[in-house]
PDB file of C-alpha atoms in Angstrom:
ATOM      1  CA  MET A   1      -8.493 -19.092   8.840  1.00  0.00           C
ATOM      2  CA  SER A   2      -8.930 -20.199  12.455  1.00  0.00           C
ATOM      3  CA  TRP A   3      -7.095 -19.025  15.531  1.00  0.00           C
ATOM      4  CA  ARG A   4      -5.900 -21.819  17.793  1.00  0.00           C
ATOM      5  CA  SER A   5      -4.803 -19.422  20.495  1.00  0.00           C
ATOM      6  CA  LEU A   6      -5.052 -15.668  20.924  1.00  0.00           C
ATOM      7  CA  VAL A   7      -3.847 -13.837  24.034  1.00  0.00           C
ATOM      8  CA  THR A   8      -4.383 -10.165  24.851  1.00  0.00           C
ATOM      9  CA  ARG A   9      -2.201  -8.328  27.326  1.00  0.00           C
ATOM     10  CA  ARG A  10      -1.286  -4.722  28.101  1.00  0.00           C
ATOM     11  CA  HIS A  11       2.154  -3.226  28.748  1.00  0.00           C
ATOM     12  CA  GLY A  12       2.398   0.452  29.597  1.00  0.00           C
ATOM     13  CA  GLY A  13      -0.788   1.346  27.784  1.00  0.00           C
ATOM     14  CA  ALA A  14       0.000  -0.663  24.656  1.00  0.00           C
ATOM     15  CA  ARG A  15      -2.442  -3.336  23.561  1.00  0.00           C
ATOM     16  CA  CYS A  16      -0.599  -6.459  22.478  1.00  0.00           C
ATOM     17  CA  TRP A  17      -2.103  -9.399  20.642  1.00  0.00           C
ATOM     18  CA  ALA A  18       0.007 -12.558  20.669  1.00  0.00           C
ATOM     19  CA  ALA A  19      -0.997 -15.179  18.163  1.00  0.00           C
ATOM     20  CA  LEU A  20       0.755 -18.071  19.870  1.00  0.00           C
ATOM     21  CA  ALA A  21      -0.164 -20.558  17.168  1.00  0.00           C
ATOM     22  CA  VAL A  22      -1.576 -19.020  14.025  1.00  0.00           C
ATOM     23  CA  ALA A  23      -3.114 -21.724  11.876  1.00  0.00           C
ATOM     24  CA  LEU A  24      -1.843 -21.461   8.316  1.00  0.00           C
ATOM     25  CA  LEU A  25      -3.134 -23.328   5.297  1.00  0.00           C
ATOM     26  CA  ALA A  26      -1.162 -26.512   4.836  1.00  0.00           C
ATOM     27  CA  ALA A  27       0.119 -25.403   1.461  1.00  0.00           C
ATOM     28  CA  GLY A  28       1.164 -22.025   2.793  1.00  0.00           C
ATOM     29  CA  ALA A  29       2.986 -23.564   5.748  1.00  0.00           C
ATOM     30  CA  ALA A  30       4.770 -26.087   3.553  1.00  0.00           C
ATOM     31  CA  GLY A  31       5.870 -23.417   1.115  1.00  0.00           C
ATOM     32  CA  ALA A  32       6.873 -20.778   3.648  1.00  0.00           C
ATOM     33  CA  GLN A  33       9.943 -18.881   2.531  1.00  0.00           C
ATOM     34  CA  SER A  34      12.550 -16.998   4.490  1.00  0.00           C
ATOM     35  CA  ALA A  35      12.539 -13.245   3.924  1.00  0.00           C
ATOM     36  CA  PRO A  36      15.875 -11.576   3.170  1.00  0.00           C
ATOM     37  CA  SER A  37      15.242  -8.499   5.293  1.00  0.00           C
ATOM     38  CA  PRO A  38      17.121  -7.497   8.472  1.00  0.00           C
ATOM     39  CA  ASP A  39      15.749  -8.296  11.929  1.00  0.00           C
ATOM     40  CA  TYR A  40      14.435  -4.744  12.349  1.00  0.00           C
ATOM     41  CA  ARG A  41      12.668  -2.555   9.806  1.00  0.00           C
ATOM     42  CA  GLU A  42      10.345   0.435  10.103  1.00  0.00           C
ATOM     43  CA  GLN A  43       8.466   2.715   7.722  1.00  0.00           C
ATOM     44  CA  LEU A  44       5.982   5.573   7.851  1.00  0.00           C
ATOM     45  CA  VAL A  45       3.069   4.807   5.510  1.00  0.00           C
ATOM     46  CA  HIS A  46      -0.160   6.558   4.557  1.00  0.00           C
ATOM     47  CA  PHE A  47      -3.732   5.335   4.815  1.00  0.00           C
ATOM     48  CA  LEU A  48      -7.041   6.768   3.641  1.00  0.00           C
ATOM     49  CA  GLY A  49     -10.179   7.370   5.681  1.00  0.00           C
ATOM     50  CA  VAL A  50     -13.228   9.558   6.118  1.00  0.00           C
ATOM     51  CA  SER A  51     -13.679  11.970   8.999  1.00  0.00           C
ATOM     52  CA  MET A  52     -16.903  11.683  10.962  1.00  0.00           C
ATOM     53  CA  VAL A  53     -19.181  14.546  11.973  1.00  0.00           C
ATOM     54  CA  ASN A  54     -21.591  13.611  14.758  1.00  0.00           C
ATOM     55  CA  ASP A  55     -21.093   9.953  13.768  1.00  0.00           C
ATOM     56  CA  ILE A  56     -22.645  10.595  10.345  1.00  0.00           C
ATOM     57  CA  ARG A  57     -20.417   9.268   7.586  1.00  0.00           C
ATOM     58  CA  GLN A  58     -22.147  11.280   4.857  1.00  0.00           C
ATOM     59  CA  ASP A  59     -21.000  14.534   6.461  1.00  0.00           C
ATOM     60  CA  GLY A  60     -17.372  13.503   6.551  1.00  0.00           C
ATOM     61  CA  THR A  61     -14.551  14.393   4.228  1.00  0.00           C
ATOM     62  CA  GLY A  62     -11.733  12.226   3.006  1.00  0.00           C
ATOM     63  CA  VAL A  63      -8.537  12.281   5.061  1.00  0.00           C
ATOM     64  CA  VAL A  64      -5.005  10.943   4.705  1.00  0.00           C
ATOM     65  CA  GLY A  65      -3.490   9.476   7.854  1.00  0.00           C
ATOM     66  CA  GLU A  66       0.023   8.401   8.776  1.00  0.00           C
ATOM     67  CA  LEU A  67       1.022   5.209  10.507  1.00  0.00           C
ATOM     68  CA  VAL A  68       4.409   3.975  11.731  1.00  0.00           C
ATOM     69  CA  VAL A  69       4.762   0.266  10.964  1.00  0.00           C
ATOM     70  CA  ARG A  70       7.603  -1.664  12.576  1.00  0.00           C
ATOM     71  CA  LEU A  71       8.695  -5.286  12.218  1.00  0.00           C
ATOM     72  CA  THR A  72      11.293  -7.123  14.300  1.00  0.00           C
ATOM     73  CA  ARG A  73      12.161 -10.799  14.360  1.00  0.00           C
ATOM     74  CA  ARG A  74      12.679 -12.806  17.542  1.00  0.00           C
ATOM     75  CA  ARG A  75      14.912 -15.852  17.900  1.00  0.00           C
ATOM     76  CA  ASP A  76      12.035 -18.046  19.049  1.00  0.00           C
ATOM     77  CA  ALA A  77       9.092 -19.304  16.983  1.00  0.00           C
ATOM     78  CA  GLY A  78       6.366 -18.722  19.538  1.00  0.00           C
ATOM     79  CA  GLY A  79       3.958 -16.975  17.184  1.00  0.00           C
ATOM     80  CA  MET A  80       3.299 -13.541  15.755  1.00  0.00           C
ATOM     81  CA  VAL A  81       2.893 -10.725  18.278  1.00  0.00           C
ATOM     82  CA  ILE A  82       1.101  -7.546  17.196  1.00  0.00           C
ATOM     83  CA  THR A  83       1.324  -4.478  19.450  1.00  0.00           C
ATOM     84  CA  PHE A  84      -0.739  -1.300  19.084  1.00  0.00           C
ATOM     85  CA  LEU A  85       1.498   1.310  20.670  1.00  0.00           C
ATOM     86  CA  PRO A  86       0.038   4.224  22.618  1.00  0.00           C
ATOM     87  CA  GLY A  87       0.460   7.480  20.779  1.00  0.00           C
ATOM     88  CA  GLN A  88      -1.377  10.541  19.666  1.00  0.00           C
ATOM     89  CA  GLY A  89      -4.090   8.518  17.952  1.00  0.00           C
ATOM     90  CA  THR A  90      -5.661   5.162  18.778  1.00  0.00           C
ATOM     91  CA  PHE A  91      -7.482   2.313  17.058  1.00  0.00           C
ATOM     92  CA  SER A  92     -10.857   0.905  18.001  1.00  0.00           C
ATOM     93  CA  GLU A  93     -10.774  -2.732  19.095  1.00  0.00           C
ATOM     94  CA  GLU A  94     -12.787  -3.682  16.004  1.00  0.00           C
ATOM     95  CA  THR A  95     -10.188  -2.047  13.770  1.00  0.00           C
ATOM     96  CA  GLU A  96      -7.385  -3.798  15.628  1.00  0.00           C
ATOM     97  CA  ALA A  97      -9.073  -7.140  14.986  1.00  0.00           C
ATOM     98  CA  GLU A  98      -9.408  -6.317  11.276  1.00  0.00           C
ATOM     99  CA  ILE A  99      -5.728  -5.353  11.091  1.00  0.00           C
ATOM    100  CA  ILE A 100      -4.607  -8.565  12.806  1.00  0.00           C
ATOM    101  CA  GLN A 101      -6.623 -10.623  10.357  1.00  0.00           C
ATOM    102  CA  ALA A 102      -5.281  -8.668   7.366  1.00  0.00           C
ATOM    103  CA  ILE A 103      -1.648  -9.095   8.446  1.00  0.00           C
ATOM    104  CA  ASP A 104      -2.087 -12.832   8.933  1.00  0.00           C
ATOM    105  CA  ARG A 105      -3.882 -13.330   5.637  1.00  0.00           C
ATOM    106  CA  THR A 106      -1.462 -11.190   3.635  1.00  0.00           C
ATOM    107  CA  ALA A 107       1.549 -13.006   5.072  1.00  0.00           C
ATOM    108  CA  ARG A 108      -0.044 -16.338   4.217  1.00  0.00           C
ATOM    109  CA  PHE A 109      -0.660 -15.305   0.608  1.00  0.00           C
ATOM    110  CA  ALA A 110       2.982 -14.162   0.469  1.00  0.00           C
ATOM    111  CA  GLN A 111       4.048 -17.622   1.737  1.00  0.00           C
ATOM    112  CA  LEU A 112       5.861 -16.122   4.726  1.00  0.00           C
ATOM    113  CA  ASN A 113       6.271 -17.743   8.136  1.00  0.00           C
ATOM    114  CA  THR A 114       5.218 -15.270  10.841  1.00  0.00           C
ATOM    115  CA  ASP A 115       6.118 -17.349  13.917  1.00  0.00           C
ATOM    116  CA  SER A 116       8.995 -15.048  14.954  1.00  0.00           C
ATOM    117  CA  TRP A 117       7.410 -11.704  14.039  1.00  0.00           C
ATOM    118  CA  ASN A 118       6.903  -8.784  16.385  1.00  0.00           C
ATOM    119  CA  VAL A 119       4.755  -6.170  14.644  1.00  0.00           C
ATOM    120  CA  SER A 120       4.006  -2.779  16.175  1.00  0.00           C
ATOM    121  CA  LEU A 121       1.775   0.005  14.887  1.00  0.00           C
ATOM    122  CA  LYS A 122       1.519   3.620  15.957  1.00  0.00           C
ATOM    123  CA  VAL A 123      -0.777   6.385  14.685  1.00  0.00           C
ATOM    124  CA  SER A 124       0.910   9.732  14.061  1.00  0.00           C
ATOM    125  CA  GLN A 125      -2.159  11.987  14.043  1.00  0.00           C
ATOM    126  CA  PRO A 126      -3.107  13.661  17.341  1.00  0.00           C
ATOM    127  CA  ALA A 127      -6.345  12.927  19.201  1.00  0.00           C
ATOM    128  CA  VAL A 128      -8.004  10.661  16.652  1.00  0.00           C
ATOM    129  CA  LEU A 129      -9.856   7.391  17.047  1.00  0.00           C
ATOM    130  CA  ILE A 130      -9.577   5.188  13.984  1.00  0.00           C
ATOM    131  CA  TYR A 131     -12.255   2.652  13.267  1.00  0.00           C
ATOM    132  CA  GLY A 132     -13.433   0.771  10.224  1.00  0.00           C
ATOM    133  CA  ASN A 133     -11.597  -1.750   8.069  1.00  0.00           C
ATOM    134  CA  SER A 134     -10.521   0.152   4.952  1.00  0.00           C
ATOM    135  CA  LEU A 135      -6.906   0.620   6.148  1.00  0.00           C
ATOM    136  CA  SER A 136      -6.408  -3.077   6.941  1.00  0.00           C
ATOM    137  CA  ALA A 137      -5.084  -4.040   3.485  1.00  0.00           C
ATOM    138  CA  MET A 138      -2.593  -1.159   3.556  1.00  0.00           C
ATOM    139  CA  VAL A 139      -1.299  -2.352   6.927  1.00  0.00           C
ATOM    140  CA  GLY A 140      -1.108  -5.993   5.885  1.00  0.00           C
ATOM    141  CA  LEU A 141       0.734  -5.173   2.669  1.00  0.00           C
ATOM    142  CA  SER A 142       3.124  -2.787   4.449  1.00  0.00           C
ATOM    143  CA  VAL A 143       4.055  -5.396   7.059  1.00  0.00           C
ATOM    144  CA  VAL A 144       4.775  -7.958   4.354  1.00  0.00           C
ATOM    145  CA  ALA A 145       6.866  -5.372   2.492  1.00  0.00           C
ATOM    146  CA  LEU A 146       8.973  -4.864   5.622  1.00  0.00           C
ATOM    147  CA  ALA A 147       9.395  -8.625   6.014  1.00  0.00           C
ATOM    148  CA  LYS A 148      10.531  -9.013   2.415  1.00  0.00           C
ATOM    149  CA  GLY A 149      12.847  -6.014   2.423  1.00  0.00           C
ATOM    150  CA  ASP A 150      10.712  -4.117  -0.083  1.00  0.00           C
ATOM    151  CA  TYR A 151       9.794  -0.427   0.082  1.00  0.00           C
ATOM    152  CA  VAL A 152       6.418   1.322  -0.141  1.00  0.00           C
ATOM    153  CA  PRO A 153       6.852   4.635  -1.993  1.00  0.00           C
ATOM    154  CA  PRO A 154       5.436   7.508   0.089  1.00  0.00           C
ATOM    155  CA  ASP A 155       3.158   8.664  -2.739  1.00  0.00           C
ATOM    156  CA  ARG A 156       1.258   5.345  -2.965  1.00  0.00           C
ATOM    157  CA  VAL A 157      -1.599   4.050  -0.840  1.00  0.00           C
ATOM    158  CA  VAL A 158      -4.139   1.210  -0.783  1.00  0.00           C
ATOM    159  CA  THR A 159      -7.691   1.318   0.511  1.00  0.00           C
ATOM    160  CA  GLY A 160      -9.487  -1.994   0.962  1.00  0.00           C
ATOM    161  CA  THR A 161      -9.666  -5.157   3.019  1.00  0.00           C
ATOM    162  CA  VAL A 162      -8.029  -8.576   2.655  1.00  0.00           C
ATOM    163  CA  THR A 163     -10.576 -11.328   2.081  1.00  0.00           C
ATOM    164  CA  ALA A 164     -10.112 -14.968   3.033  1.00  0.00           C
ATOM    165  CA  ASP A 165      -9.757 -15.962  -0.624  1.00  0.00           C
ATOM    166  CA  GLY A 166      -7.079 -13.378  -1.420  1.00  0.00           C
ATOM    167  CA  ARG A 167      -9.100 -10.562  -2.931  1.00  0.00           C
ATOM    168  CA  LEU A 168      -8.820  -6.846  -2.241  1.00  0.00           C
ATOM    169  CA  GLY A 169     -12.172  -6.395  -0.519  1.00  0.00           C
ATOM    170  CA  GLN A 170     -14.718  -3.663  -1.151  1.00  0.00           C
ATOM    171  CA  VAL A 171     -14.829  -0.487   0.980  1.00  0.00           C
ATOM    172  CA  ARG A 172     -16.892   2.692   0.939  1.00  0.00           C
ATOM    173  CA  ALA A 173     -16.332   6.388   0.180  1.00  0.00           C
ATOM    174  CA  ILE A 174     -13.734   5.827  -2.542  1.00  0.00           C
ATOM    175  CA  SER A 175     -14.455   9.198  -4.160  1.00  0.00           C
ATOM    176  CA  LYS A 176     -13.777  11.119  -0.935  1.00  0.00           C
ATOM    177  CA  LYS A 177     -10.604   9.168  -0.301  1.00  0.00           C
ATOM    178  CA  VAL A 178      -9.341   9.848  -3.828  1.00  0.00           C
ATOM    179  CA  GLN A 179      -9.982  13.564  -3.325  1.00  0.00           C
ATOM    180  CA  ALA A 180      -8.059  13.484  -0.036  1.00  0.00           C
ATOM    181  CA  ALA A 181      -5.143  11.652  -1.659  1.00  0.00           C
ATOM    182  CA  HIS A 182      -5.038  14.293  -4.385  1.00  0.00           C
ATOM    183  CA  ARG A 183      -4.948  17.128  -1.833  1.00  0.00           C
ATOM    184  CA  GLU A 184      -1.994  15.462  -0.110  1.00  0.00           C
ATOM    185  CA  HIS A 185      -0.146  14.956  -3.423  1.00  0.00           C
ATOM    186  CA  LEU A 186      -0.298  11.162  -3.436  1.00  0.00           C
ATOM    187  CA  ARG A 187       0.275   9.907  -6.966  1.00  0.00           C
ATOM    188  CA  ARG A 188      -1.180   6.405  -6.974  1.00  0.00           C
ATOM    189  CA  VAL A 189      -4.264   5.060  -5.170  1.00  0.00           C
ATOM    190  CA  ILE A 190      -4.933   1.324  -5.313  1.00  0.00           C
ATOM    191  CA  ILE A 191      -8.607   0.453  -4.867  1.00  0.00           C
ATOM    192  CA  PRO A 192     -10.703  -2.728  -5.078  1.00  0.00           C
ATOM    193  CA  ASP A 193     -12.033  -3.444  -8.550  1.00  0.00           C
ATOM    194  CA  SER A 194     -15.439  -4.129  -6.987  1.00  0.00           C
ATOM    195  CA  LEU A 195     -16.880  -0.764  -5.931  1.00  0.00           C
ATOM    196  CA  ASP A 196     -19.722   0.058  -3.562  1.00  0.00           C
ATOM    197  CA  PRO A 197     -22.768   0.775  -5.765  1.00  0.00           C
ATOM    198  CA  GLU A 198     -23.754   3.630  -3.446  1.00  0.00           C
ATOM    199  CA  ASP A 199     -20.490   5.474  -4.059  1.00  0.00           C
ATOM    200  CA  PRO A 200     -20.758   8.350  -6.543  1.00  0.00           C
ATOM    201  CA  ASP A 201     -18.683   8.420  -9.696  1.00  0.00           C
ATOM    202  CA  TRP A 202     -15.549  10.539  -9.769  1.00  0.00           C
ATOM    203  CA  ARG A 203     -13.002  11.818 -12.204  1.00  0.00           C
ATOM    204  CA  THR A 204      -9.382  10.808 -11.797  1.00  0.00           C
ATOM    205  CA  PRO A 205      -7.527  13.940 -10.660  1.00  0.00           C
ATOM    206  CA  PHE A 206      -4.748  15.342 -12.803  1.00  0.00           C
ATOM    207  CA  LEU A 207      -1.400  13.530 -12.452  1.00  0.00           C
ATOM    208  CA  MET A 208      -2.943  10.749 -10.339  1.00  0.00           C
ATOM    209  CA  GLN A 209      -3.165   7.057 -11.117  1.00  0.00           C
ATOM    210  CA  ILE A 210      -6.164   5.112  -9.815  1.00  0.00           C
ATOM    211  CA  SER A 211      -5.567   1.358  -9.979  1.00  0.00           C
ATOM    212  CA  PRO A 212      -8.597  -0.952  -9.564  1.00  0.00           C
ATOM    213  CA  ILE A 213      -7.092  -4.256  -8.389  1.00  0.00           C
ATOM    214  CA  HIS A 214      -8.720  -7.657  -7.900  1.00  0.00           C
ATOM    215  CA  SER A 215      -6.234  -9.694  -5.858  1.00  0.00           C
ATOM    216  CA  VAL A 216      -3.953  -9.040  -2.900  1.00  0.00           C
ATOM    217  CA  PRO A 217      -0.803 -10.188  -4.777  1.00  0.00           C
ATOM    218  CA  MET A 218      -1.643  -7.767  -7.585  1.00  0.00           C
ATOM    219  CA  ALA A 219      -2.154  -4.981  -5.037  1.00  0.00           C
ATOM    220  CA  TYR A 220       1.267  -5.739  -3.555  1.00  0.00           C
ATOM    221  CA  GLN A 221       2.893  -5.535  -6.988  1.00  0.00           C
ATOM    222  CA  ALA A 222       1.171  -2.189  -7.646  1.00  0.00           C
ATOM    223  CA  LEU A 223       2.185  -0.847  -4.233  1.00  0.00           C
ATOM    224  CA  THR A 224       5.844  -1.910  -4.207  1.00  0.00           C
ATOM    225  CA  ASP A 225       6.759  -2.755  -7.826  1.00  0.00           C
ATOM    226  CA  HIS A 226       7.803  -6.219  -6.604  1.00  0.00           C
ATOM    227  CA  PRO A 227       6.081  -9.621  -6.704  1.00  0.00           C
ATOM    228  CA  MET A 228       4.549 -10.803  -3.460  1.00  0.00           C
ATOM    229  CA  SER A 229       5.907 -14.360  -3.631  1.00  0.00           C
ATOM    230  CA  ALA A 230       8.173 -16.549  -5.700  1.00  0.00           C
ATOM    231  CA  THR A 231       5.074 -17.974  -7.385  1.00  0.00           C
ATOM    232  CA  ASP A 232       3.929 -14.489  -8.389  1.00  0.00           C
ATOM    233  CA  GLU A 233       7.398 -13.701  -9.725  1.00  0.00           C
ATOM    234  CA  ALA A 234       7.390 -16.801 -11.906  1.00  0.00           C
ATOM    235  CA  THR A 235       3.943 -16.108 -13.336  1.00  0.00           C
ATOM    236  CA  SER A 236       4.729 -12.435 -13.984  1.00  0.00           C
ATOM    237  CA  ARG A 237       7.815 -13.127 -16.103  1.00  0.00           C
ATOM    238  CA  PRO A 238       7.358 -12.607 -19.839  1.00  0.00           C
ATOM    239  CA  SER A 239       7.269 -15.772 -21.873  1.00  0.00           C
ATOM    240  CA  VAL A 240       9.302 -16.343 -25.021  1.00  0.00           C
ATOM    241  CA  ALA A 241       8.062 -18.742 -27.671  1.00  0.00           C
ATOM    242  CA  THR A 242      10.673 -20.609 -29.681  1.00  0.00           C
ATOM    243  CA  LYS A 243      10.223 -22.735 -32.731  1.00  0.00           C
TER     244      LYS A 243
END
């Protein structure tokens, strides 16, 4: 993916990234589909992370965060605008860049046109700085779910990144994140099927489902119980052989 134009501006403390002309793959642009959702949708979703003690990751514990994700559609087609709203918690600029990339990639794999999207994100936790990339897939998938009119159950969460070739990318500290999800009574955790070799093994907690997933469309299906695109829906239908 390449960005033809990216503009940063601030309004009342919010950091806003306007992708005035997001370059999509030719096939994705040609097959873009209209989403059936209303012009305004919002949902509170969870994400997984690791708290830091004196900037040492090994001393941290797994945590479950909350994020308000909002999508509105404009009448123009000037490009996707992503706004990080001021709130109790904030994102690092590196994390913002990872989120922007994940939203764009996920929408492209879903064959959605983002030219009229306004996306805003707000952290619910007080006095926290969020950095790292492990929440980027959860954000990208949640935004696409809003665009398609699908729903993310509150007891499900994804940890991982969105790679350029459509995989759920590897992240660290899976065991700590699974433990945190269990403490907060989340029932399903979707993780990359390629794990960090430095991560320790863990046992799946009682009444939890851990789903190692390879691709972003598969992660979307596991998160929402719906196919990501019309192509995914066609390939997921059972076949019937007749003679």
